[in-house]
PDB file of C-alpha atoms in Angstrom:
ATOM      1  CA  UNK A 298      44.005  83.356  25.240  1.00  0.00           C
ATOM      2  CA  UNK A 299      45.797  80.546  27.249  1.00  0.00           C
ATOM      3  CA  UNK A 300      46.641  77.241  25.963  1.00  0.00           C
ATOM      4  CA  UNK A 301      47.334  74.375  28.174  1.00  0.00           C
ATOM      5  CA  UNK A 302      48.846  70.959  27.359  1.00  0.00           C
ATOM      6  CA  UNK A 303      49.109  68.238  29.990  1.00  0.00           C
ATOM      7  CA  UNK A 304      51.518  65.297  30.156  1.00  0.00           C
ATOM      8  CA  UNK A 305      52.750  62.674  32.473  1.00  0.00           C
ATOM      9  CA  UNK A 306      49.618  60.435  33.085  1.00  0.00           C
ATOM     10  CA  UNK A 307      49.660  56.658  32.889  1.00  0.00           C
ATOM     11  CA  UNK A 308      49.380  53.557  34.822  1.00  0.00           C
ATOM     12  CA  UNK A 309      50.908  53.135  38.135  1.00  0.00           C
ATOM     13  CA  UNK A 310      50.540  50.453  40.939  1.00  0.00           C
ATOM     14  CA  UNK A 311      48.948  51.458  44.280  1.00  0.00           C
ATOM     15  CA  UNK A 312      51.583  53.187  46.536  1.00  0.00           C
ATOM     16  CA  UNK A 313      53.592  54.503  43.601  1.00  0.00           C
ATOM     17  CA  UNK A 314      54.237  57.977  42.145  1.00  0.00           C
ATOM     18  CA  UNK A 315      53.581  60.100  39.101  1.00  0.00           C
ATOM     19  CA  UNK A 316      54.454  63.519  38.230  1.00  0.00           C
ATOM     20  CA  UNK A 317      52.104  65.512  36.014  1.00  0.00           C
ATOM     21  CA  UNK A 318      53.203  68.721  34.007  1.00  0.00           C
ATOM     22  CA  UNK A 319      50.968  71.247  32.335  1.00  0.00           C
ATOM     23  CA  UNK A 320      52.704  73.515  29.878  1.00  0.00           C
ATOM     24  CA  UNK A 321      51.086  77.056  29.651  1.00  0.00           C
ATOM     25  CA  UNK A 322      51.338  79.175  26.650  1.00  0.00           C
ATOM     26  CA  UNK A 323      49.603  82.275  25.066  1.00  0.00           C
ATOM     27  CA  UNK A 324      48.591  85.365  27.169  1.00  0.00           C
ATOM     28  CA  UNK A 325      50.152  84.143  30.399  1.00  0.00           C
ATOM     29  CA  UNK A 326      50.291  87.661  31.948  1.00  0.00           C
ATOM     30  CA  UNK A 327      47.960  88.200  34.735  1.00  0.00           C
ATOM     31  CA  UNK A 328      47.265  84.468  35.461  1.00  0.00           C
ATOM     32  CA  UNK A 329      46.014  84.375  39.084  1.00  0.00           C
ATOM     33  CA  UNK A 330      45.378  80.891  39.634  1.00  0.00           C
ATOM     34  CA  UNK A 331      46.763  77.513  38.278  1.00  0.00           C
ATOM     35  CA  UNK A 332      45.518  74.337  39.398  1.00  0.00           C
ATOM     36  CA  UNK A 333      44.767  70.748  38.726  1.00  0.00           C
ATOM     37  CA  UNK A 334      41.357  69.035  38.894  1.00  0.00           C
ATOM     38  CA  UNK A 335      40.181  65.610  38.306  1.00  0.00           C
ATOM     39  CA  UNK A 336      37.027  63.879  36.997  1.00  0.00           C
ATOM     40  CA  UNK A 337      35.782  60.090  36.940  1.00  0.00           C
ATOM     41  CA  UNK A 338      32.659  59.088  34.839  1.00  0.00           C
ATOM     42  CA  UNK A 339      29.415  60.120  36.632  1.00  0.00           C
ATOM     43  CA  UNK A 340      30.956  62.386  38.904  1.00  0.00           C
ATOM     44  CA  UNK A 341      31.662  66.287  39.274  1.00  0.00           C
ATOM     45  CA  UNK A 342      35.114  67.503  38.443  1.00  0.00           C
ATOM     46  CA  UNK A 343      36.864  68.161  41.884  1.00  0.00           C
ATOM     47  CA  UNK A 344      39.660  70.360  42.795  1.00  0.00           C
ATOM     48  CA  UNK A 345      43.038  68.399  43.520  1.00  0.00           C
ATOM     49  CA  UNK A 346      45.294  71.383  44.033  1.00  0.00           C
ATOM     50  CA  UNK A 347      45.790  75.050  43.166  1.00  0.00           C
ATOM     51  CA  UNK A 348      48.564  77.705  43.613  1.00  0.00           C
ATOM     52  CA  UNK A 349      47.966  81.522  43.407  1.00  0.00           C
ATOM     53  CA  UNK A 350      50.123  83.978  41.655  1.00  0.00           C
ATOM     54  CA  UNK A 351      51.496  84.689  45.191  1.00  0.00           C
ATOM     55  CA  UNK A 352      52.444  81.180  45.794  1.00  0.00           C
ATOM     56  CA  UNK A 353      49.681  80.167  48.069  1.00  0.00           C
ATOM     57  CA  UNK A 354      48.489  76.482  47.794  1.00  0.00           C
ATOM     58  CA  UNK A 355      45.242  74.812  48.450  1.00  0.00           C
ATOM     59  CA  UNK A 356      44.664  71.038  48.208  1.00  0.00           C
ATOM     60  CA  UNK A 357      41.558  68.814  48.109  1.00  0.00           C
ATOM     61  CA  UNK A 358      41.158  66.965  51.278  1.00  0.00           C
ATOM     62  CA  UNK A 359      41.586  63.430  49.846  1.00  0.00           C
ATOM     63  CA  UNK A 360      45.359  64.268  48.374  1.00  0.00           C
ATOM     64  CA  UNK A 361      46.657  66.408  51.382  1.00  0.00           C
ATOM     65  CA  UNK A 362      49.901  65.050  52.439  1.00  0.00           C
ATOM     66  CA  UNK A 363      50.288  63.031  49.268  1.00  0.00           C
ATOM     67  CA  UNK A 364      50.238  65.447  46.425  1.00  0.00           C
ATOM     68  CA  UNK A 365      52.228  68.690  45.873  1.00  0.00           C
ATOM     69  CA  UNK A 366      51.744  71.380  43.277  1.00  0.00           C
ATOM     70  CA  UNK A 367      54.374  73.461  42.209  1.00  0.00           C
ATOM     71  CA  UNK A 368      55.236  76.016  39.231  1.00  0.00           C
ATOM     72  CA  UNK A 369      58.270  76.901  37.182  1.00  0.00           C
ATOM     73  CA  UNK A 370      57.813  80.293  35.876  1.00  0.00           C
ATOM     74  CA  UNK A 371      60.707  80.160  33.823  1.00  0.00           C
ATOM     75  CA  UNK A 372      59.584  76.990  32.030  1.00  0.00           C
ATOM     76  CA  UNK A 373      56.002  77.978  32.052  1.00  0.00           C
ATOM     77  CA  UNK A 374      54.718  74.867  33.738  1.00  0.00           C
ATOM     78  CA  UNK A 375      52.447  73.938  36.693  1.00  0.00           C
ATOM     79  CA  UNK A 376      53.367  70.447  38.097  1.00  0.00           C
ATOM     80  CA  UNK A 377      51.611  67.982  40.268  1.00  0.00           C
ATOM     81  CA  UNK A 378      53.790  65.390  42.179  1.00  0.00           C
ATOM     82  CA  UNK A 379      51.577  62.581  43.294  1.00  0.00           C
ATOM     83  CA  UNK A 380      52.781  60.114  45.886  1.00  0.00           C
ATOM     84  CA  UNK A 381      51.281  57.181  47.804  1.00  0.00           C
ATOM     85  CA  UNK A 382      48.822  56.926  44.965  1.00  0.00           C
ATOM     86  CA  UNK A 383      45.600  54.930  45.607  1.00  0.00           C
ATOM     87  CA  UNK A 384      43.063  53.279  43.302  1.00  0.00           C
ATOM     88  CA  UNK A 385      40.656  55.938  44.095  1.00  0.00           C
ATOM     89  CA  UNK A 386      43.187  58.551  42.624  1.00  0.00           C
ATOM     90  CA  UNK A 387      42.267  57.094  39.035  1.00  0.00           C
ATOM     91  CA  UNK A 388      40.691  59.818  37.045  1.00  0.00           C
ATOM     92  CA  UNK A 389      41.232  62.142  34.188  1.00  0.00           C
ATOM     93  CA  UNK A 390      43.435  65.055  35.475  1.00  0.00           C
ATOM     94  CA  UNK A 391      42.966  68.459  33.934  1.00  0.00           C
ATOM     95  CA  UNK A 392      44.955  71.786  34.171  1.00  0.00           C
ATOM     96  CA  UNK A 393      43.074  74.771  34.747  1.00  0.00           C
ATOM     97  CA  UNK A 394      44.040  78.434  34.686  1.00  0.00           C
ATOM     98  CA  UNK A 395      42.206  81.513  35.796  1.00  0.00           C
ATOM     99  CA  UNK A 396      43.223  84.856  34.135  1.00  0.00           C
ATOM    100  CA  UNK A 397      41.256  88.019  34.689  1.00  0.00           C
ATOM    101  CA  UNK A 398      38.172  85.944  35.553  1.00  0.00           C
ATOM    102  CA  UNK A 399      38.451  83.630  32.570  1.00  0.00           C
ATOM    103  CA  UNK A 400      39.140  79.870  32.984  1.00  0.00           C
ATOM    104  CA  UNK A 401      41.101  77.919  30.602  1.00  0.00           C
ATOM    105  CA  UNK A 402      41.349  74.068  30.601  1.00  0.00           C
ATOM    106  CA  UNK A 403      43.530  71.512  29.131  1.00  0.00           C
ATOM    107  CA  UNK A 404      42.348  68.467  27.213  1.00  0.00           C
ATOM    108  CA  UNK A 405      43.165  66.112  30.282  1.00  0.00           C
ATOM    109  CA  UNK A 406      45.547  63.296  30.920  1.00  0.00           C
ATOM    110  CA  UNK A 407      44.517  59.796  32.276  1.00  0.00           C
ATOM    111  CA  UNK A 408      45.919  58.594  35.649  1.00  0.00           C
ATOM    112  CA  UNK A 409      45.083  54.903  36.352  1.00  0.00           C
ATOM    113  CA  UNK A 410      46.033  53.421  39.739  1.00  0.00           C
ATOM    114  CA  UNK A 411      45.915  49.552  39.574  1.00  0.00           C
ATOM    115  CA  UNK A 412      47.736  46.354  40.195  1.00  0.00           C
TER     116      UNK A 412
END
């Protein structure tokens, strides 16, 4: 099993930046994809960014050019650098891994963009 713990959320003004981090532990061997999703009340959870074991990245259309996903293999973390934040980025952000066809989710961290 894989365990995920997110950190780094908080309140930021429009135009500001935040960096989310997800610590990965447990059976990390053969993790194929690591990613970040977000969800607001009443809406489905949506992809923010993902990175494969080969280093390929994919971003949701609304965050392209503003957010960057990265991973630190030695520290066993997957990170999300969020720049030029907008009020519509306000959501609970979740870390997700896919290992051998099985998804694991973190508990989520709140990001609020407001003046």
